[in-house]
PDB file of C-alpha atoms and ligand atoms in Angstrom:
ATOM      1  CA  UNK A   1      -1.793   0.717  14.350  1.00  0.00           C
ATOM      2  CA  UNK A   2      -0.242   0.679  10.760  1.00  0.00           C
ATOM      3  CA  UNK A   3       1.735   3.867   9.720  1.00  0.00           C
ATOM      4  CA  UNK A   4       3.040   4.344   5.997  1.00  0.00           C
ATOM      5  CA  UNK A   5       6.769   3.029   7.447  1.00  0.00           C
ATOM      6  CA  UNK A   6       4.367  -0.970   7.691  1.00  0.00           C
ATOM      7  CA  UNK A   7       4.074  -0.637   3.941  1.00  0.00           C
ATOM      8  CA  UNK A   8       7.720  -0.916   2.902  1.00  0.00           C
ATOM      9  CA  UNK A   9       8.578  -3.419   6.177  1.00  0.00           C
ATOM     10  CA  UNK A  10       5.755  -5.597   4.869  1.00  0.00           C
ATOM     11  CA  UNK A  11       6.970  -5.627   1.080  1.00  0.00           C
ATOM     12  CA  UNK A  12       2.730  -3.904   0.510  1.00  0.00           C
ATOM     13  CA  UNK A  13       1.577  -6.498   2.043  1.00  0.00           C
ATOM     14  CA  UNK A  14       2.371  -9.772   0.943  1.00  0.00           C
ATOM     15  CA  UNK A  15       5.718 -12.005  -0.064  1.00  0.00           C
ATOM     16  CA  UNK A  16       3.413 -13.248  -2.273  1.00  0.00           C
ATOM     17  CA  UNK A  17       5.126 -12.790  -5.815  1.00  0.00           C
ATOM     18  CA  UNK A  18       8.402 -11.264  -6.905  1.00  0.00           C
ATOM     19  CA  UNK A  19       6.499  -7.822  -7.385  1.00  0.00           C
ATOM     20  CA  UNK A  20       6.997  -7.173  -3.643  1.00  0.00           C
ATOM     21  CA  UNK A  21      11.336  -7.848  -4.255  1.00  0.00           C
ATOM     22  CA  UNK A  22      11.784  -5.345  -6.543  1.00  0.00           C
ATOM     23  CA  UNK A  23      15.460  -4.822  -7.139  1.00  0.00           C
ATOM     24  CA  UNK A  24      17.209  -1.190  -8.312  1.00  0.00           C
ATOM     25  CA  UNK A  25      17.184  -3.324 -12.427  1.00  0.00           C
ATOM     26  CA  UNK A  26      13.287  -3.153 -12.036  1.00  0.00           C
ATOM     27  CA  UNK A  27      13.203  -6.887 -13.228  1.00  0.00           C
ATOM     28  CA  UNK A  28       9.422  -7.816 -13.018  1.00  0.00           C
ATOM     29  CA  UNK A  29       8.026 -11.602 -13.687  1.00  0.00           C
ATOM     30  CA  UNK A  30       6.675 -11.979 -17.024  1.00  0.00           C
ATOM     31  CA  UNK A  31       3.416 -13.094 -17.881  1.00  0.00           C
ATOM     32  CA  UNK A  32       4.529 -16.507 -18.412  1.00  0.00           C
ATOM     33  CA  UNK A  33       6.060 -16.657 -14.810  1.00  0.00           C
ATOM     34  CA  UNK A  34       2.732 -15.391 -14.034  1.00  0.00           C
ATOM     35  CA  UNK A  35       0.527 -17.800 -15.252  1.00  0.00           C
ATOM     36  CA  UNK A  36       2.841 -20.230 -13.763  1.00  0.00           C
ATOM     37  CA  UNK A  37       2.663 -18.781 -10.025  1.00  0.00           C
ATOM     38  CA  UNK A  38      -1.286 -19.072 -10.714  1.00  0.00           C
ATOM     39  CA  UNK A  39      -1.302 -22.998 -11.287  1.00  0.00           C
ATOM     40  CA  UNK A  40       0.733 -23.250  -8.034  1.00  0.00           C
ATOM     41  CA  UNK A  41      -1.879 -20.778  -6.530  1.00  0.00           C
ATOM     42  CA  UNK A  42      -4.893 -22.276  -6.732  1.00  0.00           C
ATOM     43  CA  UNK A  43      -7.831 -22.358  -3.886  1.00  0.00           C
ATOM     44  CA  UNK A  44     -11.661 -23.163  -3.778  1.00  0.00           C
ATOM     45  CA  UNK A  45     -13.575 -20.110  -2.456  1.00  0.00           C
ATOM     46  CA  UNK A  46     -16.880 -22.726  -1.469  1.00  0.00           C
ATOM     47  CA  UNK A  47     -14.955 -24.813   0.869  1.00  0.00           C
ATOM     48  CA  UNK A  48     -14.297 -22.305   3.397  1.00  0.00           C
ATOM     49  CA  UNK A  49     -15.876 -22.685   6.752  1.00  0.00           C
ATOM     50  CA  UNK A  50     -17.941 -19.512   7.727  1.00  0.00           C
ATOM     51  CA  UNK A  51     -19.981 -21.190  10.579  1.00  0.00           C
ATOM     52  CA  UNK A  52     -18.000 -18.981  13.364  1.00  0.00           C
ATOM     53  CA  UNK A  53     -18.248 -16.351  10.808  1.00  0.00           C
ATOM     54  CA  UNK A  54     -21.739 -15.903  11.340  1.00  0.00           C
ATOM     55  CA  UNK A  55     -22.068 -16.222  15.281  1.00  0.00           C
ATOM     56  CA  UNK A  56     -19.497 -13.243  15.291  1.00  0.00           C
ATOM     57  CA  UNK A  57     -21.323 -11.112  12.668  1.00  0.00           C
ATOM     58  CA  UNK A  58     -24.087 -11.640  14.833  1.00  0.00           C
ATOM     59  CA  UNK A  59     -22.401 -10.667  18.201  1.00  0.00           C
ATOM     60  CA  UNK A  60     -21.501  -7.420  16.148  1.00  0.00           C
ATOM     61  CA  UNK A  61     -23.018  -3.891  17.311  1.00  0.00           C
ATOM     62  CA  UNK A  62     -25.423  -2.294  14.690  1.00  0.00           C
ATOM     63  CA  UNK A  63     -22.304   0.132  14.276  1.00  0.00           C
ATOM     64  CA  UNK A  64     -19.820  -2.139  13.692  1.00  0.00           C
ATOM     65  CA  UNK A  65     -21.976  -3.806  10.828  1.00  0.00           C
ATOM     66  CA  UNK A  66     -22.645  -0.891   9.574  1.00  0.00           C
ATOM     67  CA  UNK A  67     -19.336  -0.167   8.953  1.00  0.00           C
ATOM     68  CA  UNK A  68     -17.750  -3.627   7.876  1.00  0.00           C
ATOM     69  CA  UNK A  69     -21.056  -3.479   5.627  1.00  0.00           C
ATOM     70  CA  UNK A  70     -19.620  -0.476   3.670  1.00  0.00           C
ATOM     71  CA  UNK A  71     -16.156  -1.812   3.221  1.00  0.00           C
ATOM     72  CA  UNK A  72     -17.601  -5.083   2.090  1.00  0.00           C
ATOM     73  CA  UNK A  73     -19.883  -3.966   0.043  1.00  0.00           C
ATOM     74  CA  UNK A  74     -17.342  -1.933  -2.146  1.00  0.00           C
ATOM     75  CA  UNK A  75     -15.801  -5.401  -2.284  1.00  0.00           C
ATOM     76  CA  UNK A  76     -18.384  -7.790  -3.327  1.00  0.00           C
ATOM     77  CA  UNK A  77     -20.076  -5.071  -5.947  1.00  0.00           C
ATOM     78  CA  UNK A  78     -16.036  -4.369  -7.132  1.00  0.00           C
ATOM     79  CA  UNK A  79     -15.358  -7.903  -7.645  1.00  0.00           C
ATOM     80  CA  UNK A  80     -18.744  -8.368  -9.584  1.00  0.00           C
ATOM     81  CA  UNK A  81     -17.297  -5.032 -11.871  1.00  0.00           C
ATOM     82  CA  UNK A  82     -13.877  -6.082 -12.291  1.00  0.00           C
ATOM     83  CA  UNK A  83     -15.263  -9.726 -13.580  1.00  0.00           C
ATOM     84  CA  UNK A  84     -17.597  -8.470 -16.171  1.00  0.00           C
ATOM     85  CA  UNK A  85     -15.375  -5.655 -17.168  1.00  0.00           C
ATOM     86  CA  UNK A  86     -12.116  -7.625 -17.845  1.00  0.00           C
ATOM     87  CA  UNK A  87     -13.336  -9.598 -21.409  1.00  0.00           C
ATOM     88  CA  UNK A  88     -11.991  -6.711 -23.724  1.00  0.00           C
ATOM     89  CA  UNK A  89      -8.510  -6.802 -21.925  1.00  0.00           C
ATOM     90  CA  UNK A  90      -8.152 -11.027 -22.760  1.00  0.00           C
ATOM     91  CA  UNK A  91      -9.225 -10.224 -26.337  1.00  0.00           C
ATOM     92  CA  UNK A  92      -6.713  -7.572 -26.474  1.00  0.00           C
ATOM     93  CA  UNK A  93      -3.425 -10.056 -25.464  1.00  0.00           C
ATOM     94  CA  UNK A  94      -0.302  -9.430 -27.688  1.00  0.00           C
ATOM     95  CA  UNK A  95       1.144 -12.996 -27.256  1.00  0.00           C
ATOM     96  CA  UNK A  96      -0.003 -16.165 -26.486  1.00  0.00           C
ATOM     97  CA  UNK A  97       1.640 -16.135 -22.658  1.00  0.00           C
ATOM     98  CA  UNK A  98      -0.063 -12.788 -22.106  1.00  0.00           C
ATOM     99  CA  UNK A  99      -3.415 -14.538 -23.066  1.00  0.00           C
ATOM    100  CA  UNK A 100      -2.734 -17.121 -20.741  1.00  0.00           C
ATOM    101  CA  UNK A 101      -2.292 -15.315 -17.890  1.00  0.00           C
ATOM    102  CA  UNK A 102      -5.235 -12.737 -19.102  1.00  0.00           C
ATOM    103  CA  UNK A 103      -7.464 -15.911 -18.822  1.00  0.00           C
ATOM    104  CA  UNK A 104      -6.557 -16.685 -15.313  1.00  0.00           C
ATOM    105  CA  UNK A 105      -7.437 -13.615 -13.925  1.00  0.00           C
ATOM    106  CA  UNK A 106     -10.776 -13.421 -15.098  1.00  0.00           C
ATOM    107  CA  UNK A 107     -11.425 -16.265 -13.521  1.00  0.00           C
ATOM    108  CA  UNK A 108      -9.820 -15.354 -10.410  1.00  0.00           C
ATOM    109  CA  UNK A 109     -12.086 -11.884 -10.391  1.00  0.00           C
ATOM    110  CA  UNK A 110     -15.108 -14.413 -10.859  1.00  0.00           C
ATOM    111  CA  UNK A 111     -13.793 -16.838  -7.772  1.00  0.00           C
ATOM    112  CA  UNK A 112     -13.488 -13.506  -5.583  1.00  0.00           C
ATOM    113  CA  UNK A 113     -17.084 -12.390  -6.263  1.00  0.00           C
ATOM    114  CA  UNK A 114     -17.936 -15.908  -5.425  1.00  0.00           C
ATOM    115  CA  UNK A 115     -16.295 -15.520  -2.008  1.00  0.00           C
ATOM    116  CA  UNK A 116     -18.343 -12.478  -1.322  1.00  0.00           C
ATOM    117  CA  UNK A 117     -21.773 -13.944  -2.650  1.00  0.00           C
ATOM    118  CA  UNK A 118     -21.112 -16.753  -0.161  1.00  0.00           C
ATOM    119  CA  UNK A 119     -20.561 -14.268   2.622  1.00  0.00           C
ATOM    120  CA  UNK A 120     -23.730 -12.059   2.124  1.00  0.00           C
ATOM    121  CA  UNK A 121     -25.358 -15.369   1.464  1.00  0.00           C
ATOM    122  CA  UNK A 122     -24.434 -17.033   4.498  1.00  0.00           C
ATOM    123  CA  UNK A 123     -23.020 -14.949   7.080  1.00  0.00           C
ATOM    124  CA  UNK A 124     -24.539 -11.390   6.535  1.00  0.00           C
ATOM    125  CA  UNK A 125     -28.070 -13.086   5.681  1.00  0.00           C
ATOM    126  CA  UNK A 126     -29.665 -11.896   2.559  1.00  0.00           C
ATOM    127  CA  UNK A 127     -31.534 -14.758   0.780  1.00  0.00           C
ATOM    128  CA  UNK A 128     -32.326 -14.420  -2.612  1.00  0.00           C
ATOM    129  CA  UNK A 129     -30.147 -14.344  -6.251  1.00  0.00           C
ATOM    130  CA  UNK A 130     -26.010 -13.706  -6.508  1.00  0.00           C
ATOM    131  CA  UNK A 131     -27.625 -10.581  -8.414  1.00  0.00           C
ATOM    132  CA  UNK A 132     -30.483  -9.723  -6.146  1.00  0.00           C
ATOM    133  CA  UNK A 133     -27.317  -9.373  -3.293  1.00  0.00           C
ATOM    134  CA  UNK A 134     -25.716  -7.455  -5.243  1.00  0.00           C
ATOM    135  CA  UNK A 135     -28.372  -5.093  -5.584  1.00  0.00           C
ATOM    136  CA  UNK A 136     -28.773  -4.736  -1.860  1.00  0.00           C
ATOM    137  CA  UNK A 137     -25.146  -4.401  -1.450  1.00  0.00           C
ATOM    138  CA  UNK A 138     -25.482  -1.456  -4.037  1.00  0.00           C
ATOM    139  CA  UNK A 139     -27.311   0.549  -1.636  1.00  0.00           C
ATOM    140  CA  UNK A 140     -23.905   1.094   0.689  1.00  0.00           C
ATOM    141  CA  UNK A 141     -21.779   2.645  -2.059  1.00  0.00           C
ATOM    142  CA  UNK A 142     -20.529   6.280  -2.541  1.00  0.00           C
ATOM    143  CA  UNK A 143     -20.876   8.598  -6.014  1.00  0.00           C
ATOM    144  CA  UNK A 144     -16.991   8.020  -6.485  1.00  0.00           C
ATOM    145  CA  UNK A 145     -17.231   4.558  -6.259  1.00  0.00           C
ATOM    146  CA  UNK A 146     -20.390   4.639  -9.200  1.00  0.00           C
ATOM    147  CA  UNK A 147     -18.046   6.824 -11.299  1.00  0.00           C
ATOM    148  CA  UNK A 148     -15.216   4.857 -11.016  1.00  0.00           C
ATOM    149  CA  UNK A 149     -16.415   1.325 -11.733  1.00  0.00           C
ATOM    150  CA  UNK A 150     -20.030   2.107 -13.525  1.00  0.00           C
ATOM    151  CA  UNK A 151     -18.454   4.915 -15.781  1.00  0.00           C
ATOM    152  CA  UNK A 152     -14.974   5.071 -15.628  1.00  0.00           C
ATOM    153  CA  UNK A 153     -14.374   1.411 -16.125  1.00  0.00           C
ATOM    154  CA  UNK A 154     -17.343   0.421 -18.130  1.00  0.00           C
ATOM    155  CA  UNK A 155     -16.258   3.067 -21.195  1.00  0.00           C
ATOM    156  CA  UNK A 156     -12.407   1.947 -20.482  1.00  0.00           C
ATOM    157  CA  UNK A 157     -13.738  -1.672 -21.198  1.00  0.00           C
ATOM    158  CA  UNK A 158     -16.010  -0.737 -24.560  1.00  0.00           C
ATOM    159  CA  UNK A 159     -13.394   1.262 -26.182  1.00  0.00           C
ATOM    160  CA  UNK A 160     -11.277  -2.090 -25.605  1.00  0.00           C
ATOM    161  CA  UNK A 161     -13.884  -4.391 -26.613  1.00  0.00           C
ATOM    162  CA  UNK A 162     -14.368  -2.057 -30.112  1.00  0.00           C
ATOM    163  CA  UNK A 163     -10.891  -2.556 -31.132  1.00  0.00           C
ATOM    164  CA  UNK A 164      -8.836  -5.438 -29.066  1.00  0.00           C
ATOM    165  CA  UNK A 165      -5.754  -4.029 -31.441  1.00  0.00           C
ATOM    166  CA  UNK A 166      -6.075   0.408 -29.428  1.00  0.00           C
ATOM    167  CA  UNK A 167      -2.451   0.156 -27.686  1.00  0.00           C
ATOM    168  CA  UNK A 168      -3.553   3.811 -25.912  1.00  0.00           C
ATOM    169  CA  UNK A 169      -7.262   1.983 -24.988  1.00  0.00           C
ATOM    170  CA  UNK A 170      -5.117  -1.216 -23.536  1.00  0.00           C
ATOM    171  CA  UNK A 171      -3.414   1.264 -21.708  1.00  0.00           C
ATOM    172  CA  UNK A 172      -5.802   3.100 -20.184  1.00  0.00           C
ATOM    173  CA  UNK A 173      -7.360  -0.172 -19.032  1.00  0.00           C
ATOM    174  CA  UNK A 174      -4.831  -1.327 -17.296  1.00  0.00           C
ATOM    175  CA  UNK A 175      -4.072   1.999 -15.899  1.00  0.00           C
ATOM    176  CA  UNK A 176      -7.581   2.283 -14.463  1.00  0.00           C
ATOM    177  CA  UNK A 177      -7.933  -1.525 -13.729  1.00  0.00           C
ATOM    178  CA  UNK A 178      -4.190  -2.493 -12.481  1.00  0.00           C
ATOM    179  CA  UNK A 179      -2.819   0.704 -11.118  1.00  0.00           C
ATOM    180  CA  UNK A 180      -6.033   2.246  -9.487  1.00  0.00           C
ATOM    181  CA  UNK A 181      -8.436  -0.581  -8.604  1.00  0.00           C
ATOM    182  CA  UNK A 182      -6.452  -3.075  -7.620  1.00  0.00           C
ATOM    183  CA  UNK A 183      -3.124  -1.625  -6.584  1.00  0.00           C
ATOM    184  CA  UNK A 184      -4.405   1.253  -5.000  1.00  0.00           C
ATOM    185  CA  UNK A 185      -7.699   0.686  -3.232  1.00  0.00           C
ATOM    186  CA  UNK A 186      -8.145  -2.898  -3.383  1.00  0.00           C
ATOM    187  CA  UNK A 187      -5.226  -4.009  -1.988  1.00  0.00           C
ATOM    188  CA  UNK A 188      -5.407  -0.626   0.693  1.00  0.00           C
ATOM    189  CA  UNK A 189      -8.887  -1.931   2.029  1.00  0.00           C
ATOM    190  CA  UNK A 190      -7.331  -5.627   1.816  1.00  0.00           C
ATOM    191  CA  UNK A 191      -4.571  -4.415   4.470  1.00  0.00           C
ATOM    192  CA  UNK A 192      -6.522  -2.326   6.964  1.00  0.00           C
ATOM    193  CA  UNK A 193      -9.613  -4.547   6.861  1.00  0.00           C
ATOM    194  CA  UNK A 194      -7.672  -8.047   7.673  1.00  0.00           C
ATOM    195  CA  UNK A 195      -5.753  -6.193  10.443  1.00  0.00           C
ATOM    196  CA  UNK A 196      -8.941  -4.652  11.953  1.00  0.00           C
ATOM    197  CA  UNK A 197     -10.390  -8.193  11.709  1.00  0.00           C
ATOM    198  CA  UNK A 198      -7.565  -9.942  13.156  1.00  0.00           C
ATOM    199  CA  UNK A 199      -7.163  -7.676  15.999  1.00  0.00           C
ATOM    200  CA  UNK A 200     -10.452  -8.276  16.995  1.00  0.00           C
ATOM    201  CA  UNK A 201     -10.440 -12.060  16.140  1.00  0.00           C
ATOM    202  CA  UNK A 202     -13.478 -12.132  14.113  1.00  0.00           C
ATOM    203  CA  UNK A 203     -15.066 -13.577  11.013  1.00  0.00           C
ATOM    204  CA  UNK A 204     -12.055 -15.844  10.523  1.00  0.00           C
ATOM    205  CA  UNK A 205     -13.575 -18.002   6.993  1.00  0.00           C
ATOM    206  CA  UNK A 206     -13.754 -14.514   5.722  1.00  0.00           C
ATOM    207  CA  UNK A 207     -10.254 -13.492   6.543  1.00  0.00           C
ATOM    208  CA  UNK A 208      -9.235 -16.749   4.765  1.00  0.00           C
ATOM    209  CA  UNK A 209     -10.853 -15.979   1.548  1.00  0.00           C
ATOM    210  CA  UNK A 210      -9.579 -12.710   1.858  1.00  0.00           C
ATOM    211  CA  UNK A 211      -6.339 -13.200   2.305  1.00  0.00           C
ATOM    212  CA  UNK A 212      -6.373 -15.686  -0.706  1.00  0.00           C
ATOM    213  CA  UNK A 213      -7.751 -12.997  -2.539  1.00  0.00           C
ATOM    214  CA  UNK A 214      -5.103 -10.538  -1.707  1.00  0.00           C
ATOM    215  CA  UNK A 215      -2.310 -13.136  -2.996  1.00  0.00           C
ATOM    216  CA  UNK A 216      -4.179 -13.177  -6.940  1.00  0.00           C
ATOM    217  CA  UNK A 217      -4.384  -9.470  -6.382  1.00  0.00           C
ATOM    218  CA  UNK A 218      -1.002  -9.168  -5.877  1.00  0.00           C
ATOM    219  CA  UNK A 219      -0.189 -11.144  -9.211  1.00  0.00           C
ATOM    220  CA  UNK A 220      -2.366  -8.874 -10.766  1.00  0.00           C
ATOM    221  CA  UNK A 221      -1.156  -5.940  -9.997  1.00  0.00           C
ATOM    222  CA  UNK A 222       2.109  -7.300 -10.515  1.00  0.00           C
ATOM    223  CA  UNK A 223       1.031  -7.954 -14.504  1.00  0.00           C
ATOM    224  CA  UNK A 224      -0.398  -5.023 -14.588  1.00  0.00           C
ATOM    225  CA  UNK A 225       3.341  -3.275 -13.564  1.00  0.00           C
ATOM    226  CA  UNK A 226       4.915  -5.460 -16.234  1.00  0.00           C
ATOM    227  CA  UNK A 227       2.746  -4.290 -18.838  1.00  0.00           C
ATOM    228  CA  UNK A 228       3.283  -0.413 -18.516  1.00  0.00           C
ATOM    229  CA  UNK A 229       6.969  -0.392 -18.201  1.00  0.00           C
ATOM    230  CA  UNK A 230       6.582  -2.233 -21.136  1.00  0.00           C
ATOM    231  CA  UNK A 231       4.629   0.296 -22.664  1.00  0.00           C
ATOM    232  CA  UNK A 232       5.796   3.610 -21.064  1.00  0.00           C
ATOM    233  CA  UNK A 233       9.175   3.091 -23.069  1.00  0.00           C
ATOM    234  CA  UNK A 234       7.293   5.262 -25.481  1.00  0.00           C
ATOM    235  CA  UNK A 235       7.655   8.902 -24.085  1.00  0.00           C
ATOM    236  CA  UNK A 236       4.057   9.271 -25.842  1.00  0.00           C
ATOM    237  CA  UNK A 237       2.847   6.561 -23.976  1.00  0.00           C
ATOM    238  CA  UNK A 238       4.218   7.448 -20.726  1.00  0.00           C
ATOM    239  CA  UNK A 239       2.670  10.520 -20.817  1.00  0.00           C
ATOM    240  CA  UNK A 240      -0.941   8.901 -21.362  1.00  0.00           C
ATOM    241  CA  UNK A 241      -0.528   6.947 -18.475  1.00  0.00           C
ATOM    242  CA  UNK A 242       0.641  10.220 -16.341  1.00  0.00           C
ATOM    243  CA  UNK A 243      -2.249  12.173 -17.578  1.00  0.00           C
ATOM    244  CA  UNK A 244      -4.809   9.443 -16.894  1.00  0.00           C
ATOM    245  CA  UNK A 245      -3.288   9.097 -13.353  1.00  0.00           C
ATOM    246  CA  UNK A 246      -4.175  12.631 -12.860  1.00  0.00           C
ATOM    247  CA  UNK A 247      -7.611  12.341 -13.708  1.00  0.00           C
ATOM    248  CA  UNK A 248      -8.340   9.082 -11.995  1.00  0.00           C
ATOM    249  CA  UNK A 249      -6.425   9.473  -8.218  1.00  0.00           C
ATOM    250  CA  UNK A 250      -9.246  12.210  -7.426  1.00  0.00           C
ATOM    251  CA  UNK A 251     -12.074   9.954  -8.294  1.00  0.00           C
ATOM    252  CA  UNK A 252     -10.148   7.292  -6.305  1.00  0.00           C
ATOM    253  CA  UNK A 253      -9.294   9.032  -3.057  1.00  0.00           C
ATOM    254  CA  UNK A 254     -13.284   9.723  -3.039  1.00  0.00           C
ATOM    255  CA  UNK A 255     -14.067   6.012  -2.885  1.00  0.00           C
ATOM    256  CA  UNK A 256     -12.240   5.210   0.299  1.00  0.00           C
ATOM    257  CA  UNK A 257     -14.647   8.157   1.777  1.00  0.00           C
ATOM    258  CA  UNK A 258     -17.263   6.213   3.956  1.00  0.00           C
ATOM    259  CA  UNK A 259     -20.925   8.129   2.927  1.00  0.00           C
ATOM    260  CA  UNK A 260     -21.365  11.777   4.602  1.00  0.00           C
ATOM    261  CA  UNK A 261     -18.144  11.761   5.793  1.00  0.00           C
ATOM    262  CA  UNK A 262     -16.057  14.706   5.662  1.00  0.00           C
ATOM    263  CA  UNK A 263     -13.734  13.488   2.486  1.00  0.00           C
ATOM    264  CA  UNK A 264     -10.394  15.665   3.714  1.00  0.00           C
ATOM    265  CA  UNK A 265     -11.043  13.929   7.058  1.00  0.00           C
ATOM    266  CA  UNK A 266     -12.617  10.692   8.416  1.00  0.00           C
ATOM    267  CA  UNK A 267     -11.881   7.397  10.014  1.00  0.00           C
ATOM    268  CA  UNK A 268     -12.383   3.679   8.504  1.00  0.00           C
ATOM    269  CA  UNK A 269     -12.528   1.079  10.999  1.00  0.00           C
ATOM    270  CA  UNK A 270     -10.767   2.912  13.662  1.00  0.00           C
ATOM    271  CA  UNK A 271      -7.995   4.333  10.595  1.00  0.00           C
ATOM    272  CA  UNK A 272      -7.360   7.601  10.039  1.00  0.00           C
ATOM    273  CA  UNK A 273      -7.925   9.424   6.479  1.00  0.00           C
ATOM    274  CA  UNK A 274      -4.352  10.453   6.818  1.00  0.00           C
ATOM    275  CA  UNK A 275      -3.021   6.716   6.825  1.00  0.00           C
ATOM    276  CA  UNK A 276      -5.196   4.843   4.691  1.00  0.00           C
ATOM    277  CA  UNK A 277      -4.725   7.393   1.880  1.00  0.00           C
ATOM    278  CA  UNK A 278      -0.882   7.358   3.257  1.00  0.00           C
ATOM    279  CA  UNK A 279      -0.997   3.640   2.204  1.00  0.00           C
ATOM    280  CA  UNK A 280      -2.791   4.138  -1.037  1.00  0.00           C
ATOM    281  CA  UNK A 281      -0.760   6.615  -2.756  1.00  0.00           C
ATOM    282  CA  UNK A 282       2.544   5.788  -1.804  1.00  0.00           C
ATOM    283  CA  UNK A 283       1.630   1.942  -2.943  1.00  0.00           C
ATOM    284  CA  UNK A 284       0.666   3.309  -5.833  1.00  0.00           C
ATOM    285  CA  UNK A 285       4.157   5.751  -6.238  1.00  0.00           C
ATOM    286  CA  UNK A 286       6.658   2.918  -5.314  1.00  0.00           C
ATOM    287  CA  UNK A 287       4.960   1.033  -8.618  1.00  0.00           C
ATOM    288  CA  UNK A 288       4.977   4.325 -10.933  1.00  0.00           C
ATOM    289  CA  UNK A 289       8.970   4.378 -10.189  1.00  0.00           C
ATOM    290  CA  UNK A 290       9.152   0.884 -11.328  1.00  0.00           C
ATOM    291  CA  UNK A 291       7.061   1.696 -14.177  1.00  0.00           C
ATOM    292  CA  UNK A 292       9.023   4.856 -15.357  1.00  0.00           C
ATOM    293  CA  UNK A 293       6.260   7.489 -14.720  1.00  0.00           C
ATOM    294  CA  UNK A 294       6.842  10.419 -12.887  1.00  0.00           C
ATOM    295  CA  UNK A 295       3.631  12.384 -11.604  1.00  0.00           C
ATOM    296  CA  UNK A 296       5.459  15.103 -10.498  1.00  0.00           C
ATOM    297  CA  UNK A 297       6.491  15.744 -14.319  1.00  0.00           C
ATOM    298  CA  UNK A 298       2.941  15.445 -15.265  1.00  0.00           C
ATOM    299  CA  UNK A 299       2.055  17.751 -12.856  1.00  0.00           C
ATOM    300  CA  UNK A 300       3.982  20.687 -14.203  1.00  0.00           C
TER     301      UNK A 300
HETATM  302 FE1  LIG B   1     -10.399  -9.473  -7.349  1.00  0.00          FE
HETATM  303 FE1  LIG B   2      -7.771  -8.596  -9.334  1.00  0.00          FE
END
């Protein structure tokens, strides 16, 4: 069982990029170094084997696919969201390495929904469209999650797309997009649903394409670090990010709360509420050091 101590033995999860060997000067890869890492980083989500994949999802009690269902789902419809969503952030690069990088991770956000597609496709069993699965897989998320990734991040990516040149609306984007997306739920339910998979052996194509996806997310997030200590050298702009925290980490904490569940206590998978927001937040602190934002200050 994973307690909050896992998080800073496992470097959050990965050895994946530099983001996880932080040293006390905060030196963070650049986008450059970035882009890079994602040409030696490549994978093909449609050559993955999910024939054993589906023999275990069948095996599964109606509980237990209930449950994986809801996790997933949050996935596959988040992956779909983060794709569309992400055009106003590459229009809105500063320099041309930033827009190289900025192009690769659309892309990557497209591959990942393409992972999932192939899952519900293949494994879960629901014929039809890429869009008519996402539909169905819209039926197994929670009001937070809507807010968050219907509102929230649809408006965040308009007022982007209006003016590419809005420093405080590339900001907020990444804020909402980097810090709270990916570095605090995605790559939470990333950790506690590979472990619950691998300790029960199961669904071992997915687990591959998962774990692939965790290594982009993990240069992701790791831009998305580089570009607010960049940007909350301003004291103006530090605050922003602060006071956007503050609004978004309630919405957040609601989206890891399965439907009906009781939201100050519940379990995921066989995880406690306690450790999975444990994981979340203090992911998500250990990066706002680096970044030079202190919630505590906002707070006041
Ligand atoms: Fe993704
Ligand atoms: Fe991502």
């Amino acid at each position: 069982m994973p307690t909050l101590l896992d998080l800073t033995s496992q470097g959050d999860v990965g050895t994946i990029t530099d983001e996880s060997k932080l040293s006390a000067s905060y030196t963070l890869q650049t986008p450059q170094q970035l882009y890079e890492l994602w040409e030696r980083q490549q994978w093909q989500s449609h050559v993955i084997d999910l024939s054993q994949d589906r023999e275990d999802w069948m095996a599964l009690s109606e509980d237990d696919r209930a449950h994986l269902s809801w996790n997933l789902s949050s996935f596959f419809i988040g992956e779909e969201r983060v794709t569309t969503q992400f055009s106003g952030l590459v229009q809105a690069y500063e320099d041309q390495s930033e827009e190289a990088y900025l192009t690769t991770q659309q892309v990557d956000e497209a591959r990942h929904a393409q992972h999932f597609n192939r899952f519900y496709e293949q494994v879960v069993g629901l014929d039809g469209t890429f869009d008519a699965r996402l539909e169905r897989a819209r039926n197994d998320l929670n009001p937070a999650f809507i807010q968050l990734f219907d509102g929230e991040l649809v408006q965040s990516g308009k007022r982007l797309i209006a003016d590419p040149t809005d420093i405080e609306a590339k900001v907020d984007f990444v804020t909402l997009y980097h810090m709270i997306i990916e570095g605090t739920l995605a790559l939470t339910g990333q950790f506690f649903i590979t472990e619950y998979l691998e300790e029960k052996g199961i669904l071992p194509g997915f687990v591959e394409g998962f774990r692939l996806i965790s290594q982009d997310e993990h240069r992701h997030v790791a831009y998305g670090t580089w570009f607010l200590q960049q940007k909350a050298r301003d004291p103006a702009l530090r605050r922003r990010i602060a006071d956007r925290l503050m609004h978004l980490i309630p919405i957040a904490a609601g989206v890891l709360v399965p439907p009906g569940a009781d939201p100050y206590n519940f379990e995921i998978l066989g995880y406690s509420s306690e450790q999975t927001n444990g994981f979340a937040f203090k992911a998500l602190n250990r990066r706002l050091k680096v970044i030079g934002v202190d919630m505590a200050a906002a707070a006041a």
